[in-house]
mmCIF file of C-alpha atoms in Angstrom:
data_model
loop_
_atom_site.group_PDB
_atom_site.id
_atom_site.type_symbol
_atom_site.label_atom_id
_atom_site.label_comp_id
_atom_site.label_asym_id
_atom_site.label_seq_id
_atom_site.Cartn_x
_atom_site.Cartn_y
_atom_site.Cartn_z
ATOM 1 C CA LEU A 1 91.431 -28.527 -170.734
ATOM 2 C CA LYS A 2 89.494 -26.852 -167.891
ATOM 3 C CA ALA A 3 87.486 -30.010 -167.176
ATOM 4 C CA TRP A 4 90.644 -32.127 -167.157
ATOM 5 C CA ALA A 5 92.397 -29.741 -164.736
ATOM 6 C CA LEU A 6 89.315 -29.513 -162.501
ATOM 7 C CA GLN A 7 89.118 -33.307 -162.358
ATOM 8 C CA ARG A 8 92.770 -33.541 -161.286
ATOM 9 C CA VAL A 9 92.636 -30.743 -158.693
ATOM 10 C CA THR A 10 89.470 -32.087 -157.092
ATOM 11 C CA ALA A 11 90.911 -35.620 -157.038
ATOM 12 C CA ILE A 12 93.998 -34.380 -155.203
ATOM 13 C CA TYR A 13 91.955 -32.487 -152.599
ATOM 14 C CA VAL A 14 89.527 -35.374 -152.069
ATOM 15 C CA GLY A 15 92.463 -37.766 -151.647
ATOM 16 C CA LEU A 16 94.265 -35.525 -149.169
ATOM 17 C CA PHE A 17 91.133 -34.830 -147.129
ATOM 18 C CA ALA A 18 90.235 -38.543 -147.078
ATOM 19 C CA LEU A 19 93.764 -39.309 -145.849
ATOM 20 C CA TYR A 20 93.366 -36.673 -143.115
ATOM 21 C CA LEU A 21 90.023 -38.200 -142.050
ATOM 22 C CA LEU A 22 91.525 -41.686 -142.023
ATOM 23 C CA LEU A 23 94.441 -40.596 -139.862
ATOM 24 C CA ALA A 24 92.167 -38.620 -137.544
ATOM 25 C CA MET A 25 89.902 -41.652 -137.103
ATOM 26 C CA LEU A 26 92.864 -43.928 -136.443
ATOM 27 C CA PHE A 27 94.663 -41.741 -133.909
ATOM 28 C CA ALA A 28 92.052 -39.464 -132.306
ATOM 29 C CA PRO A 29 88.489 -40.494 -133.125
ATOM 30 C CA PRO A 30 85.689 -38.500 -131.519
ATOM 31 C CA ALA A 31 84.225 -40.603 -128.700
ATOM 32 C CA ASN A 32 80.657 -39.337 -128.781
ATOM 33 C CA TYR A 33 78.205 -37.116 -130.613
ATOM 34 C CA GLU A 34 79.265 -33.935 -128.801
ATOM 35 C CA GLU A 35 82.889 -34.431 -129.829
ATOM 36 C CA TRP A 36 81.808 -35.062 -133.435
ATOM 37 C CA ARG A 37 79.664 -31.941 -133.406
ATOM 38 C CA ALA A 38 82.424 -29.834 -131.879
ATOM 39 C CA TRP A 39 84.942 -31.155 -134.399
ATOM 40 C CA PHE A 40 82.755 -30.271 -137.397
ATOM 41 C CA ALA A 41 81.635 -26.992 -135.821
ATOM 42 C CA ALA A 42 85.228 -25.738 -135.722
ATOM 43 C CA PRO A 43 85.658 -23.114 -138.469
ATOM 44 C CA LEU A 44 88.673 -24.738 -140.140
ATOM 45 C CA MET A 45 87.094 -28.194 -140.208
ATOM 46 C CA GLY A 46 83.789 -26.774 -141.457
ATOM 47 C CA ILE A 47 85.476 -24.948 -144.320
ATOM 48 C CA ALA A 48 87.660 -27.949 -145.180
ATOM 49 C CA THR A 49 84.599 -30.205 -145.193
ATOM 50 C CA LEU A 50 82.633 -27.791 -147.348
ATOM 51 C CA VAL A 51 85.517 -27.629 -149.849
ATOM 52 C CA PHE A 52 85.593 -31.454 -149.732
ATOM 53 C CA VAL A 53 81.873 -31.672 -150.549
ATOM 54 C CA VAL A 54 82.182 -29.131 -153.368
ATOM 55 C CA SER A 55 85.210 -31.011 -154.717
ATOM 56 C CA ILE A 56 83.349 -34.314 -154.727
ATOM 57 C CA LEU A 57 80.353 -32.750 -156.453
ATOM 58 C CA LEU A 58 82.503 -31.068 -159.118
ATOM 59 C CA HIS A 59 84.520 -34.245 -159.620
ATOM 60 C CA ALA A 60 81.327 -36.276 -160.022
ATOM 61 C CA TRP A 61 79.825 -33.712 -162.406
ATOM 62 C CA VAL A 62 82.840 -33.691 -164.719
ATOM 63 C CA GLY A 63 83.067 -37.488 -164.754
ATOM 64 C CA ILE A 64 79.366 -38.148 -165.306
ATOM 65 C CA ARG A 65 79.100 -35.340 -167.857
ATOM 66 C CA ASP A 66 81.984 -36.736 -169.885
ATOM 67 C CA VAL A 67 80.514 -40.251 -169.857
ATOM 68 C CA LEU A 68 77.071 -38.997 -170.902
ATOM 69 C CA ILE A 69 78.513 -36.809 -173.655
ATOM 70 C CA ASP A 70 80.593 -39.718 -174.972
ATOM 71 C CA TYR A 71 77.994 -42.492 -174.814
ATOM 72 C CA VAL A 72 74.495 -40.945 -175.010
ATOM 73 C CA LYS A 73 73.993 -39.807 -178.579
ATOM 74 C CA PRO A 74 70.363 -38.544 -178.710
ATOM 75 C CA ILE A 75 70.639 -34.911 -177.622
ATOM 76 C CA ALA A 76 67.254 -34.828 -175.846
ATOM 77 C CA VAL A 77 68.094 -37.882 -173.745
ATOM 78 C CA ARG A 78 71.551 -36.515 -172.980
ATOM 79 C CA ALA A 79 70.163 -33.113 -171.965
ATOM 80 C CA THR A 80 67.547 -34.753 -169.747
ATOM 81 C CA LEU A 81 70.112 -36.977 -168.046
ATOM 82 C CA LEU A 82 72.537 -34.095 -167.562
ATOM 83 C CA SER A 83 69.747 -32.008 -166.034
ATOM 84 C CA LEU A 84 68.755 -34.806 -163.663
ATOM 85 C CA VAL A 85 72.356 -35.368 -162.619
ATOM 86 C CA ALA A 86 72.855 -31.627 -162.063
ATOM 87 C CA LEU A 87 69.706 -31.423 -159.928
ATOM 88 C CA GLY A 88 70.750 -34.459 -157.910
ATOM 89 C CA LEU A 89 74.238 -33.091 -157.284
ATOM 90 C CA MET A 90 72.846 -29.683 -156.304
ATOM 91 C CA ALA A 91 70.452 -31.379 -153.880
ATOM 92 C CA CYS A 92 73.371 -33.268 -152.329
ATOM 93 C CA GLY A 93 75.359 -30.043 -152.036
ATOM 94 C CA LEU A 94 72.472 -28.216 -150.375
ATOM 95 C CA TRP A 95 71.930 -31.082 -147.950
ATOM 96 C CA ALA A 96 75.626 -31.151 -147.007
ATOM 97 C CA SER A 97 75.690 -27.364 -146.606
ATOM 98 C CA GLN A 98 72.603 -27.496 -144.406
ATOM 99 C CA SER A 99 74.245 -30.156 -142.249
ATOM 100 C CA LEU A 100 77.394 -28.075 -141.828
ATOM 101 C CA ILE A 101 75.355 -24.994 -140.956
ATOM 102 C CA LEU A 102 73.165 -26.833 -138.476
ATOM 103 C CA VAL A 103 76.144 -28.373 -136.688
ATOM 104 C CA ARG A 104 77.329 -24.831 -135.894
ATOM 105 C CA LEU A 105 73.874 -23.673 -134.698
ATOM 106 C CA VAL A 106 73.103 -26.509 -132.296
#
């Protein structure tokens, strides 16, 4: 039940944040790099974006994990694939975190 609830909560947040980004890009898009940087350097936007990234990664993990558990029967292959997916998602999370940190430092 935890995985099901996590999938739903992350889907709601991702949807709401994507809607916010869409509306922001339609009505007040940043005109240049400095405006983009300032927008993502703002504390509220940085935190919201970080929660967005974490939500996407958790959502992806639950979905991919469920598919692999359901369809990959050999346990060694499944464990290897799950490990590779976990490493890939962690790498994406670290990259996104680094980007959000660097935007505040520059």
